[in-house]
Amino acid sequence: MKIRIKLIATVSELEKKYNSPCRFWLGTHLVIGVADADSMEAVLRSSENMDKSQHHTFFSDFIGGVFLAEGRHVRKHYFTFLIQLLWKFLSFFRIAEITMERSSKVWLHPNIVFNNTLLGNRKNELAASILNFVKSVIKTRRDIKTNEKQGISEAEVKSPYKKFVRPYLDSMLDYAEEEKLTEDRLALEVNDLMVAGSDTSAVASSHALVMLGMDEELQDRVYAELREIFGDSDRPATLEDLAMMTQLEMVVKETVRITCPPHMARTVERDIILPAKDRIIPTGATVYMLLYNLHRNPKYWSHPHEFHPDHFLPEYEATRPKFSYLPFSYGLRICPGYKYGVYSIKTVLSTVLRKFKVKSNLDKNNLNFRLSIMLELADGYPVSLEPRVPSE
Ligand code: HEM
């Protein structure tokens, strides 16, 4: 398994050499790298250190809602996420790539320098085109909503059910009205969820399909379970069905162990005392949580670099520390879409696998990764689908 992201590859090697927690400098800025379960627990349980690190502001002309909100404002944002409908897949791979490059080059940190480079111009062009697209979607939805309002009865408007089946965008439009958000601000907030909710689940579903396509025996196990649940019926999956898919659940858990965002960073607002060796992460530093190494530490994983869903057999799960597996983060800034994400990935996978046998000719011992939000396969997701015979 190779990783084509220089920053993560470098930090990952440094952490392996010096062991978590370890200290390094980005220009004049102190960064503490952590990649062990105990330190992760100390950082993520702390309710005072919830602000994203200063490097997140490099995204601020592109995303700007909950992602960048200060820790104390996060809960208010979650209110608007109760029901979400994500309607459009959008890859923002190139912007993420440019921003990673910028983070690792301190001379590109000041906006005045960055905006005058070719890289800065390219990123600004891409961000503007995506935000214009988001604004056009908002406008279309607002027009539909205005027309609908004129057409429905007062009883319907007041119906308690309507509140819970409303599309995410409608909640955001109301939120924008209440909070008097400008059009630009609203577009940034909406873009947050487009980015966080679509790229993530799409990468995980595609990765799982490719891995199943390279492992016939594993795919047979998953398919046998689906046959047990659905028999010959082609009815859509319900939440109860999804809960019964334990083999598929292990595949999804293993998929996000490998593909989840490889790192997270926070600004330390109050000293964090780490249990290991009584070390302190001082106020003002950045704490850099290297999920990439945490999820590949042989202390916690029997097959760290392989796709091995048996990592999640109950007997192995019970022996691992809770904070050795954090694909959705933890605490007050946990991924608000994690349940929706897992449900949607299971729904997509089970629907495809019930109808088709999946094959992929990638080489599982020679996979290359690149970064968008998640770790993506650099060579794409080539699969072929062979229709299943109904009583197979
Ligand atoms: C495989 C699926 C997913 C994975 C592995 C994942 C993982 C994560 C992780 C690790 C974070 C924390 C990032 C950080 O603190 O720097 C996060 C944050 C977030 N996720 Fe997800 N996510 C997934 C799906 C989703 C979905 C489907 C949605 C929305 C419907 C979503 C919305 C968000 C948002 C808005 C945040 C920012 C929360 C904050 O900053 O407080 N995610 N996600």
Coordinates of C-alpha atoms and ligand atoms in Angstrom, one line a residue:
M1 CA 0.0 0.0 0.0
K2 CA 1.5 3.3 -1.1
I3 CA 0.4 6.8 -0.1
R4 CA 0.9 9.6 -2.5
I5 CA 0.5 12.5 -0.2
K6 CA 3.8 13.9 0.8
L7 CA 2.8 15.7 4.0
I8 CA 1.0 12.6 5.5
A9 CA 3.7 10.2 4.3
T10 CA 6.4 12.4 5.9
V11 CA 4.6 12.9 9.2
S12 CA 3.6 9.3 9.3
E13 CA 7.3 8.3 9.0
L14 CA 8.3 10.8 11.7
E15 CA 5.7 9.5 14.1
K16 CA 6.9 5.9 13.5
K17 CA 10.5 7.0 14.2
Y18 CA 9.8 9.2 17.3
N19 CA 6.6 7.6 18.6
S20 CA 3.4 9.3 19.7
P21 CA 3.2 11.8 21.2
C22 CA 6.0 13.7 19.3
R23 CA 6.8 17.3 18.6
F24 CA 7.6 19.0 15.3
W25 CA 7.7 22.5 13.9
L26 CA 5.9 23.9 10.9
G27 CA 7.9 27.1 10.4
T28 CA 7.7 28.7 13.9
H29 CA 4.6 26.9 14.9
L30 CA 4.6 24.1 17.4
V31 CA 2.7 21.0 16.3
I32 CA 2.3 17.9 18.6
G33 CA 1.6 14.7 16.6
V34 CA -0.5 12.0 18.4
A35 CA -1.3 8.6 17.0
D36 CA -1.9 6.4 20.1
A37 CA -5.2 5.5 21.6
D38 CA -4.5 7.1 25.1
S39 CA -3.4 10.4 23.7
M40 CA -6.4 10.5 21.3
E41 CA -8.7 9.9 24.2
A42 CA -7.1 12.8 26.2
V43 CA -7.4 15.2 23.3
L44 CA -10.9 14.2 22.1
R45 CA -12.5 14.0 25.5
S46 CA -11.5 17.5 26.2
S47 CA -14.4 19.9 25.7
E48 CA -12.2 22.9 25.7
N49 CA -10.1 22.1 22.7
M50 CA -12.7 22.0 19.9
D51 CA -11.5 24.7 17.6
K52 CA -10.1 23.5 14.3
S53 CA -6.4 24.4 13.7
Q54 CA -5.5 27.6 11.9
H55 CA -4.7 25.6 8.7
H56 CA -8.5 25.0 8.2
T57 CA -8.9 28.7 7.4
F58 CA -7.2 27.9 4.0
F59 CA -10.6 26.5 3.1
S60 CA -12.6 29.4 4.4
D61 CA -13.5 30.9 0.9
F62 CA -15.0 27.5 0.0
I63 CA -16.5 25.9 3.1
G64 CA -17.5 27.9 6.1
G65 CA -20.3 26.4 8.2
V66 CA -19.9 23.8 10.8
F67 CA -16.5 22.7 9.5
L68 CA -14.8 25.9 10.5
A69 CA -17.2 27.0 13.3
E70 CA -15.6 27.6 16.6
G71 CA -16.2 24.8 19.0
R72 CA -18.8 26.6 21.1
H73 CA -21.0 27.3 18.0
V74 CA -20.9 23.7 16.8
R75 CA -24.0 22.5 18.6
K76 CA -26.2 25.2 17.1
H77 CA -25.2 24.1 13.6
Y78 CA -26.0 20.5 14.3
F79 CA -29.6 21.4 14.8
T80 CA -29.9 22.0 11.1
F81 CA -28.5 18.6 10.3
L82 CA -31.4 16.6 11.9
I83 CA -32.6 15.6 8.5
Q84 CA -30.4 15.8 5.5
L85 CA -30.9 15.0 1.9
L86 CA -27.8 15.1 -0.2
W87 CA -28.6 15.6 -3.8
K88 CA -25.5 16.0 -5.7
F89 CA -22.1 14.3 -5.8
L90 CA -19.3 16.7 -6.1
S91 CA -15.6 15.9 -5.9
F92 CA -13.4 18.7 -4.7
F93 CA -10.2 16.6 -5.0
R94 CA -8.1 19.3 -6.7
I95 CA -8.9 22.0 -4.1
A96 CA -8.0 19.6 -1.3
E97 CA -4.8 18.7 -3.0
I98 CA -3.8 22.4 -3.4
T99 CA -4.7 23.1 0.2
M100 CA -2.6 20.2 1.5
E101 CA 0.3 21.5 -0.5
R102 CA -0.2 25.0 0.9
S103 CA -0.4 23.7 4.5
S104 CA 3.0 22.1 4.2
K105 CA 4.7 25.2 2.6
V106 CA 4.8 27.9 5.2
W107 CA 5.7 30.6 2.7
L108 CA 2.3 30.0 1.0
H109 CA 0.3 30.6 4.3
P110 CA -0.2 34.4 4.0
N111 CA -3.1 35.1 1.7
I112 CA -1.4 37.9 0.0
V113 CA 1.4 35.6 -1.2
F114 CA -0.8 32.6 -2.0
N115 CA -3.4 34.6 -4.0
N116 CA -0.7 35.8 -6.2
T117 CA 0.6 32.4 -7.2
L118 CA -0.6 30.2 -10.1
L119 CA -1.7 27.6 -7.4
G120 CA -3.7 30.3 -5.6
N121 CA -5.4 31.5 -8.8
R122 CA -6.3 27.9 -9.7
K123 CA -7.8 27.2 -6.3
N124 CA -9.8 30.5 -6.3
E125 CA -11.2 29.7 -9.7
L126 CA -12.3 26.2 -8.7
A127 CA -13.8 27.5 -5.4
A128 CA -15.7 30.2 -7.2
S129 CA -17.1 27.8 -9.8
I130 CA -18.3 25.4 -7.2
L131 CA -19.9 28.1 -5.0
N132 CA -21.7 29.5 -8.1
F133 CA -23.1 26.1 -8.7
V134 CA -24.2 25.9 -5.0
K135 CA -25.9 29.3 -5.3
S136 CA -27.8 28.2 -8.4
V137 CA -29.1 25.1 -6.5
I138 CA -30.2 27.3 -3.6
K139 CA -32.0 29.6 -5.9
T140 CA -33.8 26.8 -7.6
R141 CA -34.9 25.3 -4.3
R142 CA -36.0 28.7 -2.9
D143 CA -38.2 29.3 -6.0
I144 CA -39.8 25.8 -5.7
K145 CA -40.4 26.4 -2.0
T146 CA -42.1 29.7 -2.6
N147 CA -44.4 28.1 -5.3
E148 CA -45.1 25.2 -3.0
K149 CA -46.1 27.4 -0.1
Q150 CA -48.6 29.1 -2.3
G151 CA -50.1 25.7 -3.2
I152 CA -50.4 23.9 0.2
S153 CA -53.0 24.2 2.9
E154 CA -52.3 25.7 6.3
A155 CA -52.9 22.3 8.0
E156 CA -50.2 20.8 5.9
V157 CA -47.7 23.6 6.8
K158 CA -48.4 23.0 10.5
S159 CA -48.2 19.2 10.2
P160 CA -45.6 17.8 12.7
Y161 CA -44.5 15.2 10.2
K162 CA -43.6 17.7 7.5
K163 CA -40.9 19.0 9.9
F164 CA -39.2 15.6 10.0
V165 CA -39.3 14.8 6.3
R166 CA -38.1 18.1 5.0
P167 CA -35.1 18.2 2.7
Y168 CA -31.9 19.5 4.3
L169 CA -31.8 22.5 2.0
D170 CA -35.3 23.6 3.2
S171 CA -34.0 23.6 6.8
M172 CA -31.0 25.6 5.7
L173 CA -33.2 28.2 3.9
D174 CA -35.2 28.7 7.1
Y175 CA -32.0 28.8 9.2
A176 CA -30.6 31.5 6.8
E177 CA -33.8 33.5 7.1
E178 CA -33.8 33.3 10.9
E179 CA -30.1 34.1 11.2
K180 CA -30.2 36.7 8.4
L181 CA -27.4 35.0 6.6
T182 CA -26.1 36.6 3.4
E183 CA -26.3 34.6 0.1
D184 CA -22.6 34.0 0.2
R185 CA -22.6 32.8 3.8
L186 CA -25.5 30.4 3.1
A187 CA -23.7 29.0 0.0
L188 CA -20.6 28.3 2.2
E189 CA -22.8 26.5 4.8
V190 CA -24.5 24.4 2.2
N191 CA -21.3 23.6 0.5
D192 CA -20.0 22.1 3.8
L193 CA -22.5 19.3 3.7
M194 CA -22.1 18.8 -0.1
V195 CA -18.4 18.2 0.5
A196 CA -18.6 16.3 3.8
G197 CA -21.6 14.2 2.9
S198 CA -21.1 13.1 -0.7
D199 CA -17.4 12.6 -1.3
T200 CA -17.0 10.6 1.9
S201 CA -19.8 8.1 1.4
A202 CA -19.0 7.8 -2.3
V203 CA -15.4 7.0 -1.7
A204 CA -16.2 4.4 1.0
S205 CA -18.8 2.6 -1.1
S206 CA -16.5 2.5 -4.1
H207 CA -13.6 1.3 -2.1
A208 CA -15.7 -1.5 -0.5
L209 CA -16.9 -2.6 -4.0
V210 CA -13.4 -2.8 -5.3
M211 CA -12.2 -4.8 -2.3
L212 CA -15.1 -7.2 -2.5
G213 CA -14.4 -7.5 -6.3
M214 CA -10.9 -8.7 -5.5
D215 CA -12.0 -11.2 -2.8
E216 CA -14.5 -13.7 -4.1
E217 CA -14.7 -15.6 -0.8
L218 CA -15.5 -12.5 1.2
Q219 CA -18.1 -11.4 -1.4
D220 CA -19.7 -14.9 -1.1
R221 CA -20.0 -14.5 2.6
V222 CA -21.7 -11.1 2.3
Y223 CA -24.0 -12.4 -0.4
A224 CA -25.0 -15.4 1.6
E225 CA -26.1 -13.1 4.4
L226 CA -28.1 -10.9 2.0
R227 CA -29.8 -14.0 0.7
E228 CA -30.7 -15.0 4.2
I229 CA -32.2 -11.6 4.8
F230 CA -34.0 -11.1 1.5
G231 CA -34.4 -14.5 -0.1
D232 CA -35.6 -14.1 -3.7
S233 CA -37.4 -10.8 -2.9
D234 CA -36.2 -7.6 -4.6
R235 CA -37.8 -5.3 -2.0
P236 CA -35.8 -2.3 -0.9
A237 CA -33.8 -2.6 2.3
T238 CA -35.3 -1.3 5.5
L239 CA -33.5 0.0 8.6
E240 CA -34.2 -3.4 10.2
D241 CA -32.6 -5.2 7.3
L242 CA -29.5 -3.0 7.5
A243 CA -29.1 -3.8 11.2
M244 CA -29.0 -7.6 10.3
M245 CA -26.2 -7.2 7.8
T246 CA -23.4 -8.0 10.2
Q247 CA -20.9 -9.3 7.5
L248 CA -21.5 -6.1 5.5
E249 CA -21.1 -4.1 8.7
M250 CA -17.6 -5.5 9.2
V251 CA -16.8 -4.7 5.6
V252 CA -17.9 -1.1 6.0
K253 CA -16.0 -0.7 9.3
E254 CA -12.8 -2.0 7.7
T255 CA -13.4 0.2 4.7
V256 CA -13.5 3.3 6.8
R257 CA -10.5 2.2 8.9
I258 CA -8.5 2.4 5.7
T259 CA -10.2 5.3 3.8
C260 CA -11.3 7.8 6.6
P261 CA -9.7 11.2 6.7
P262 CA -6.1 10.4 7.6
H263 CA -5.7 13.3 10.0
M264 CA -7.5 16.0 12.1
A265 CA -6.0 19.0 13.8
R266 CA -7.1 21.3 16.6
T267 CA -5.8 24.5 18.2
V268 CA -5.0 23.9 21.9
E269 CA -6.9 26.4 24.0
R270 CA -6.0 24.9 27.3
D271 CA -3.1 22.6 28.2
I272 CA -3.9 19.0 27.6
I273 CA -2.2 16.5 29.9
L274 CA -1.4 13.3 28.1
P275 CA -1.4 10.1 30.2
A276 CA 1.6 8.6 28.4
K277 CA 4.8 9.8 30.1
D278 CA 3.0 12.7 31.7
R279 CA 3.5 15.0 28.8
I280 CA 1.6 18.2 28.1
I281 CA 0.4 19.7 24.9
P282 CA 0.7 23.4 25.6
T283 CA -1.9 26.1 24.9
G284 CA -1.3 27.7 21.5
A285 CA 0.1 24.6 19.9
T286 CA -1.6 22.6 17.2
V287 CA -2.5 19.0 18.0
Y288 CA -2.3 16.9 14.9
M289 CA -4.1 13.6 15.2
L290 CA -2.7 11.1 12.8
L291 CA -5.6 8.7 12.2
Y292 CA -3.6 7.2 9.4
N293 CA -1.0 5.7 11.8
L294 CA -3.5 5.0 14.6
H295 CA -5.5 2.8 12.2
R296 CA -2.4 1.0 11.1
N297 CA -0.7 0.5 14.4
P298 CA 0.2 -3.3 14.7
K299 CA -0.5 -2.9 18.5
Y300 CA -4.2 -2.7 17.6
W301 CA -4.5 -4.4 14.2
S302 CA -3.5 -7.9 13.3
H303 CA -3.3 -7.1 9.6
P304 CA -2.6 -3.3 9.6
H305 CA -2.0 -2.9 5.9
E306 CA -4.5 -5.4 4.5
F307 CA -8.2 -5.2 4.0
H308 CA -9.3 -7.6 6.7
P309 CA -12.9 -7.2 7.9
D310 CA -12.3 -9.9 10.5
H311 CA -10.6 -7.1 12.5
F312 CA -14.2 -6.4 13.5
L313 CA -15.2 -9.8 14.8
P314 CA -16.7 -9.1 18.2
E315 CA -13.9 -11.1 20.0
Y316 CA -11.3 -8.8 18.4
E317 CA -13.3 -5.6 18.9
A318 CA -13.6 -6.3 22.6
T319 CA -9.8 -6.4 23.0
R320 CA -9.0 -3.1 21.4
P321 CA -9.0 0.2 23.3
K322 CA -12.0 2.4 22.3
F323 CA -9.8 5.2 21.0
S324 CA -7.8 3.0 18.6
Y325 CA -10.6 3.3 16.0
L326 CA -11.8 6.8 15.2
P327 CA -13.0 7.0 11.6
F328 CA -15.7 9.5 12.5
S329 CA -13.7 11.3 15.3
Y330 CA -15.2 11.5 18.8
G331 CA -16.8 13.9 21.2
L332 CA -18.5 17.2 20.6
R333 CA -17.0 17.5 17.1
I334 CA -17.8 13.9 16.1
C335 CA -18.9 13.6 12.4
P336 CA -22.6 14.6 12.6
G337 CA -23.3 12.4 9.5
Y338 CA -21.8 9.2 10.7
K339 CA -25.0 7.2 11.1
Y340 CA -26.4 8.5 7.9
G341 CA -23.1 7.8 6.2
V342 CA -23.0 4.1 7.4
Y343 CA -26.7 3.6 6.5
S344 CA -26.2 5.0 3.0
I345 CA -23.1 3.0 2.3
K346 CA -24.8 -0.2 3.5
T347 CA -27.8 0.6 1.4
V348 CA -25.8 1.2 -1.7
L349 CA -23.6 -1.9 -1.2
S350 CA -26.4 -4.3 -0.4
T351 CA -28.5 -3.1 -3.4
V352 CA -25.6 -3.6 -5.8
L353 CA -24.4 -6.9 -4.3
R354 CA -27.9 -8.5 -4.3
K355 CA -28.2 -8.0 -8.0
F356 CA -24.6 -8.3 -9.2
K357 CA -21.4 -10.2 -8.7
V358 CA -18.7 -7.6 -8.6
K359 CA -15.2 -8.2 -10.0
S360 CA -12.2 -5.9 -10.0
N361 CA -8.8 -6.5 -11.5
L362 CA -6.8 -4.2 -9.3
D363 CA -4.0 -5.7 -7.4
K364 CA -4.8 -5.6 -3.6
N365 CA -1.1 -5.8 -2.7
N366 CA -0.3 -2.8 -4.7
L367 CA -2.8 -0.1 -4.1
N368 CA -2.0 3.6 -4.3
F369 CA -3.8 6.3 -2.3
R370 CA -4.3 10.0 -2.8
L371 CA -6.2 12.5 -0.6
S372 CA -9.4 14.3 -1.1
I373 CA -11.2 14.4 2.3
M374 CA -10.9 10.7 2.5
L375 CA -8.1 8.5 1.2
E376 CA -9.0 7.7 -2.4
L377 CA -7.6 5.0 -4.7
A378 CA -5.3 6.9 -7.0
D379 CA -6.1 4.5 -9.9
G380 CA -9.8 4.9 -9.6
Y381 CA -12.4 2.1 -8.9
P382 CA -12.6 -0.2 -11.9
V383 CA -15.2 -2.9 -11.4
S384 CA -17.3 -5.1 -13.7
L385 CA -20.8 -6.2 -12.7
E386 CA -22.2 -9.6 -13.6
P387 CA -25.9 -10.0 -13.1
R388 CA -26.8 -12.7 -10.5
V389 CA -29.2 -15.5 -11.5
P390 CA -32.2 -15.0 -9.2
S391 CA -31.9 -18.3 -7.2
E392 CA -28.1 -18.4 -7.2
Ligands
HEM1 C1 -17.7 7.3 5.3 C2 -18.3 8.4 5.7 C3 -17.7 9.5 6.6 C4 -16.6 9.5 7.3 C5 -15.5 8.5 7.4 C6 -16.5 10.8 8.0 C7 -15.5 11.2 8.8 C8 -15.5 12.4 9.5 C9 -14.4 12.9 10.4 C10 -13.2 12.1 10.8 C11 -14.7 14.1 10.8 C12 -13.9 15.0 11.7 C13 -13.0 15.9 10.9 C14 -12.2 16.8 11.8 O1 -12.5 17.0 13.0 O2 -11.3 17.4 11.3 C15 -16.0 14.5 10.1 C16 -16.6 15.7 10.3 C17 -17.8 16.1 9.6 N1 -18.6 15.3 8.9 FE1 -18.2 13.3 8.4 N2 -17.7 11.5 7.7 C18 -18.4 10.7 6.8 C19 -19.7 11.0 6.3 C20 -20.3 12.2 6.5 C21 -21.7 12.5 6.0 C22 -22.5 11.5 5.2 C23 -21.9 13.8 6.4 C24 -23.2 14.6 6.2 C25 -24.3 14.1 5.9 C26 -20.8 14.3 7.2 C27 -20.7 15.6 7.7 C28 -19.6 16.0 8.5 C29 -19.5 17.4 9.0 C30 -20.5 18.5 8.7 C31 -18.3 17.4 9.7 C32 -17.7 18.6 10.4 C33 -18.1 18.5 11.9 C34 -17.3 19.6 12.7 O3 -16.4 20.2 12.3 O4 -17.7 19.8 13.9 N3 -19.9 13.3 7.2 N4 -16.4 13.5 9.3

